[in-house]
XYZ file of C-alpha atoms in Angstrom:
319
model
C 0.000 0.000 0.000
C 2.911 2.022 0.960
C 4.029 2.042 -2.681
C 0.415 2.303 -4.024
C 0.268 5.939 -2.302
C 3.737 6.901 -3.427
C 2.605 5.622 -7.115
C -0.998 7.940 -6.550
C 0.558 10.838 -5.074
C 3.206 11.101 -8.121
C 0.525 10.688 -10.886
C -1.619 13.276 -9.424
C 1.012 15.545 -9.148
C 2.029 14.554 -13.124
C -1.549 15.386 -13.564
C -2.003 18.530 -12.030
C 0.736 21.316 -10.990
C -0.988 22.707 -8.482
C -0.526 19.589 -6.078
C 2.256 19.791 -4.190
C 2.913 18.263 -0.929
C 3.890 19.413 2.405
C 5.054 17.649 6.096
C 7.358 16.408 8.209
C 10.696 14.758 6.772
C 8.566 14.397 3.956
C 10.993 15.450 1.485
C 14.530 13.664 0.606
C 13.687 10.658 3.762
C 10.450 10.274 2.127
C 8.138 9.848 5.204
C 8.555 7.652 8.125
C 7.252 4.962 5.735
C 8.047 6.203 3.077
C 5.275 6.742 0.934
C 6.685 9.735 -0.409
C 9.865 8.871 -1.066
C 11.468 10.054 -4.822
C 8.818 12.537 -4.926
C 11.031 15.409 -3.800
C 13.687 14.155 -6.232
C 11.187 14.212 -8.853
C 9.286 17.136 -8.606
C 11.629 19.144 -6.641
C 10.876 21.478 -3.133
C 8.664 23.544 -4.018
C 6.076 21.190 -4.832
C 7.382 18.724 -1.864
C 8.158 20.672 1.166
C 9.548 19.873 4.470
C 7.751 21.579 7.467
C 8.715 22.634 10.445
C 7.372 20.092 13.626
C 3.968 22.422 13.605
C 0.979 20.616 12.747
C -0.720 24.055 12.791
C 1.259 25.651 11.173
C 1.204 22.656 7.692
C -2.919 22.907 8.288
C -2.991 26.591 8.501
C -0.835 27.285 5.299
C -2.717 24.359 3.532
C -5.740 26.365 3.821
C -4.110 29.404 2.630
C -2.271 27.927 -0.601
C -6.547 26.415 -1.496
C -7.526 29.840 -1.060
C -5.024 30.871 -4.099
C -5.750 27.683 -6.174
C -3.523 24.915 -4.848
C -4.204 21.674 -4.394
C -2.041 20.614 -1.176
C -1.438 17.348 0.186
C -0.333 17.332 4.314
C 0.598 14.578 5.767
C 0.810 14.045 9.356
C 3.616 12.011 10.644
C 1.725 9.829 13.162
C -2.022 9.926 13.908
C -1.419 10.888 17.711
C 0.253 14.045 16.386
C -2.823 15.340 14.558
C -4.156 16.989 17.720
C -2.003 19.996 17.470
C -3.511 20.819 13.774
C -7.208 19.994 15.565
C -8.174 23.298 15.718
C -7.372 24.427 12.284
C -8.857 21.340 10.661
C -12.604 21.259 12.570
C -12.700 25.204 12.905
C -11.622 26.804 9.848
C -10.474 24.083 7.383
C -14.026 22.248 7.421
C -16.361 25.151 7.696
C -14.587 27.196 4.862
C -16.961 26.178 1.967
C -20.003 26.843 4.186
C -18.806 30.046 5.306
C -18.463 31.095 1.994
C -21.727 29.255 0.775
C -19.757 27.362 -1.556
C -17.999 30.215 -3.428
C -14.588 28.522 -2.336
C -13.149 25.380 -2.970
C -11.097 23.708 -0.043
C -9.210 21.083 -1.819
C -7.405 20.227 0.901
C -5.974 16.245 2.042
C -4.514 15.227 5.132
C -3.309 12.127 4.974
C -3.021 10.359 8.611
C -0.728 6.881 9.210
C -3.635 5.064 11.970
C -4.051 2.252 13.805
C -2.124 -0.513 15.833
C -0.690 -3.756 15.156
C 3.088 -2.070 14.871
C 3.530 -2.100 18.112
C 4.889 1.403 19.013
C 4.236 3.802 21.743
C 1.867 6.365 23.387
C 1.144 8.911 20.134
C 1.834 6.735 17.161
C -1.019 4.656 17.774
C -4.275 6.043 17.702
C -7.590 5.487 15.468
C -9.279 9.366 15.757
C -11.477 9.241 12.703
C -14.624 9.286 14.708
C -13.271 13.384 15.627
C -13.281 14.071 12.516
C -16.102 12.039 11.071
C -18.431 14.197 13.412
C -17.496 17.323 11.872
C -19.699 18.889 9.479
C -17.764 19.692 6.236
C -14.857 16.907 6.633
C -15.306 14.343 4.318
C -12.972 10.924 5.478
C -12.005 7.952 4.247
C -9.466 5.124 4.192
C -8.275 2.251 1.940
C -7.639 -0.960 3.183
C -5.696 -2.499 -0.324
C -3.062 -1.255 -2.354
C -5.698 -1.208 -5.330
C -8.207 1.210 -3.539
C -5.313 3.598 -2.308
C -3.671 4.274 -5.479
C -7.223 5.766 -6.942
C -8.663 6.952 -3.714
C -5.667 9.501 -3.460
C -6.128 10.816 -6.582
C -10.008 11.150 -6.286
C -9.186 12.434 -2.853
C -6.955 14.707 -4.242
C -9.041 15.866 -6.878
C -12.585 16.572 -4.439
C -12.983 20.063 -3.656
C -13.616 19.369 -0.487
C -11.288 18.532 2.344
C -10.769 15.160 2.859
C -8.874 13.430 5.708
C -7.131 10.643 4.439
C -6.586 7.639 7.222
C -4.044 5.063 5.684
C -3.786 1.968 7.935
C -0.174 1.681 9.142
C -0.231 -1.921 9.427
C -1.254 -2.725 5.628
C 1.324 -0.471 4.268
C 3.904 -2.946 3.681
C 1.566 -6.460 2.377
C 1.512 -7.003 -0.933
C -1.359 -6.487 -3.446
C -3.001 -6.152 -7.059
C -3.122 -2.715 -8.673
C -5.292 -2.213 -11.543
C -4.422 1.029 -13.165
C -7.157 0.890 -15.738
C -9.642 2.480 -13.655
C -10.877 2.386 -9.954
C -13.846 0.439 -10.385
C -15.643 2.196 -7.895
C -16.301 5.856 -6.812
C -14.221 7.392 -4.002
C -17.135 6.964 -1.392
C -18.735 3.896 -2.233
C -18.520 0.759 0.224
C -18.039 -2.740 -1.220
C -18.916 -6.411 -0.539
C -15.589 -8.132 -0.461
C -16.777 -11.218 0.448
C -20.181 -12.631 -0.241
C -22.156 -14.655 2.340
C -25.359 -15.327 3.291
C -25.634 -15.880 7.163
C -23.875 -13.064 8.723
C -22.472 -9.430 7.233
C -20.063 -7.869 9.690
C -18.681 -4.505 8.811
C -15.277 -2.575 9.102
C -12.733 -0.504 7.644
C -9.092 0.619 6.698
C -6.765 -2.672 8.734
C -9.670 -4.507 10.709
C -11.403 -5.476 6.642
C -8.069 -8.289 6.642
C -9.065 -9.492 10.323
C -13.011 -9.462 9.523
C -12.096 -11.546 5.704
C -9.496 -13.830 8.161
C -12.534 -14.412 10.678
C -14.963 -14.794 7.642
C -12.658 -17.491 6.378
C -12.069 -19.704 10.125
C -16.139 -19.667 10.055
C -16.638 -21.152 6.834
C -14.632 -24.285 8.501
C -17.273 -24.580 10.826
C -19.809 -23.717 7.950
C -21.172 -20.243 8.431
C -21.347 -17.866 5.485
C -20.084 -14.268 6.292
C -20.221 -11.486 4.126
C -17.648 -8.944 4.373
C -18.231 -5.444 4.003
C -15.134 -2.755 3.423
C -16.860 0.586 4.231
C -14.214 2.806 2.400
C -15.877 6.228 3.283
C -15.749 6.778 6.617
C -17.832 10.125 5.915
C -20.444 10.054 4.247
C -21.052 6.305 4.681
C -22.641 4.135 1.661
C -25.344 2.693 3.210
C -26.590 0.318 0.150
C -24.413 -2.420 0.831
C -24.476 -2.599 3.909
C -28.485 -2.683 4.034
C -28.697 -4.873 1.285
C -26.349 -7.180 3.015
C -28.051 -7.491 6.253
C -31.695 -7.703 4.500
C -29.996 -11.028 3.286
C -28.336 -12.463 6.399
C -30.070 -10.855 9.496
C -27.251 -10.871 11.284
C -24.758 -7.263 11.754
C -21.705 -7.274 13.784
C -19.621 -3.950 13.559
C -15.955 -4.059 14.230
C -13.305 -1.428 14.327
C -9.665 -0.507 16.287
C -11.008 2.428 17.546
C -12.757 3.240 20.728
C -16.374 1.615 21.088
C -17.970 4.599 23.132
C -19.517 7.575 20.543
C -17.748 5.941 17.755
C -17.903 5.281 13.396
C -19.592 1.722 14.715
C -21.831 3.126 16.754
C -23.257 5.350 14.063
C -23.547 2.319 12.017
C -25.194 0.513 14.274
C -27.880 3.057 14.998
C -28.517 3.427 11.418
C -29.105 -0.018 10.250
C -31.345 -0.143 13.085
C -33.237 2.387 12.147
C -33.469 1.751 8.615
C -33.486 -2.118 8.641
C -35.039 -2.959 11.736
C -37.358 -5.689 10.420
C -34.977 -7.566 8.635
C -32.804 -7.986 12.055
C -32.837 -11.267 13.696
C -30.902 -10.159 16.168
C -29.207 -6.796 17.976
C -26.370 -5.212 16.046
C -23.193 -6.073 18.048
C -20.157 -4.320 18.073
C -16.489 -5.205 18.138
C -13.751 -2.507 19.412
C -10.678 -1.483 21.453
C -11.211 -1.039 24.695
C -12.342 2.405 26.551
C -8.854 3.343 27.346
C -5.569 5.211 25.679
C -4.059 2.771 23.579
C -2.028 -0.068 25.501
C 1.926 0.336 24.906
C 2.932 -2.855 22.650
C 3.245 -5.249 24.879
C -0.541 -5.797 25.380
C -1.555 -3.901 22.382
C -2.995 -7.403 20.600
C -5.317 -8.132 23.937
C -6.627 -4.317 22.646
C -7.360 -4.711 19.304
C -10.314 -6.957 17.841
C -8.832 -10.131 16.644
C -10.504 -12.735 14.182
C -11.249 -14.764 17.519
C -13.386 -11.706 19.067
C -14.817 -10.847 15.854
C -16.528 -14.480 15.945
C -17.015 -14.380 19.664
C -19.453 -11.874 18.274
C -20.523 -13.534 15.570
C -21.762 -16.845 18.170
C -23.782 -14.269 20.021
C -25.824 -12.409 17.409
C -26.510 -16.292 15.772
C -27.379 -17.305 18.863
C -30.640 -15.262 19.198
């Protein structure tokens, strides 16, 4: 996936020379993981800039270079350091466009490394999108294959709207197909990536490998789960996801993130709402824990594994 980005990031920049990128070490390292590396070699330092350590400071001057035309691309370093830059992205970068009832374009991406399973410390392991999922004017999103991150960055990149662009750390470095024909599917559409007819259980960005590895120990024992990758955090495609559990009956929700006022409990609200009658049983969800991520020691007794995912999966068949 790592490579996927790089490859995205360089053809919209080919594509368009008013994307440049800006962040921390960015340039001639090429990121922490490296998902911009040759970029600045490329394309040079104006267009790929090394900031200061001043998350404020890359969102602030983001939003200044949109309001003259650019198209910048931030990147924050580690998700835990995205707080600093909070206030510029909820308070001015998403309510830009309404302020100016849509006589400005805010074509804006922050791209955000998230999520465990590297097993680092307090700050570079964090899941926030629910922060910025609430806010009005944000739109969010994140890939979980190399195939869906190579065109969601350019779409993302393209939108005229800000978009916050989560890339799971932990599937930067597996391998995967890359179909540079076309995407195959707009930039905010969810997908079935696994058919099944007794359960659909739901996630995003890293957790879509655990839910397809869980969906694969069940068929052993002979249950059918369908997988759903949600793929737009914000807005949320809805269709497949109410289509699937029309079919099976059965929802279970699962994400790295915090359970309390979170992405899965807004999904789990709505399918209730809107699909109640098909629902054999209560949507269930699967999380982290209530608490500041774990240092790495215990972070896998944190973070849903294929194991809790079917724990889950027992108890809504159960009903």
């Amino acid at each position: 996936m790592a490579k996927a980005l790089n490859a995205g990031l360089r053809q919209a920049m080919l594509d368009n020379p008013k994307v440049l990128m800006m962040g921390e070490d960015i340039g001639p390292l090429g990121g922490v993981f490296r998902v911009t590396e040759g970029l600045h070699a490329e394309f040079g330092d104006k267009r790929v800039l090394d900031t200061p350590l001043a998350e404020s400071g890359i969102v602030g001057t983001a939003i200044g270079l949109a309001l003259r035309g650019y198209r910048p691309v931030c990147e924050i370093q580690f998700d835990g350091f995205v707080f600093p830059g909070f206030d510029q992205i909820t308070s001015q970068l998403s309510r830009m466009r309404n302020r100016h009832e849509g006589q400005v374009t805010m074509p804006v991406v922050i791209r955000i490394p998230y999520g465990g399973h590297i097993g680092s410390i307090e700050h570079h392991q964090e899941s926030p999108e629910a922060y910025f999922a609430h806010t009005p004017g944000l739109r969010v999103v994140s890939p979980s294959n190399p195939h869906d991150a190579y065109w969601m960055m350019q779409e993302a990149i393209a939108s005229d709207d800000p978009i916050i662009f989560f890339e799971p750390k932990s599937r930067y470095w597996p391998k995967g197909e890359v179909r540079f024909g076309a995407s195959g599917i707009p930039l905010h559409a969810s997908r079935v990536v696994r058919a099944g007819t007794d359960v659909t259980i739901v996630g995003h960005g890293a957790m879509v490998t655990v839910l397809v590895q869980a969906a694969e120990l069940a068929a052993v024992e002979g249950i059918s789960i369908e997988v759903v990758d949600l793929r737009s955090i914000s807005p949320i495609d809805y269709g497949p996801i109410l289509t699937s559990v029309e079919k099976t009956g059965h929802l279970v929700v699962a994400q790295e993130a915090y359970g309390f006022v979170s992405v899965g409990s807004e999904i789990a609200a709505t399918v209730t709402e809107r699909s109640f009658y098909h629902l054999e049983a209560p949507v269930l969800r699967v999380s982290g824990f209530d608490t500041p991520f774990p240092p790495a020691a215990v972070e896998t007794h944190f973070l849903p594994s294929p194991d809790r995912v079917l724990e889950a999966v027992d108890r809504s068949l159960a009903y």
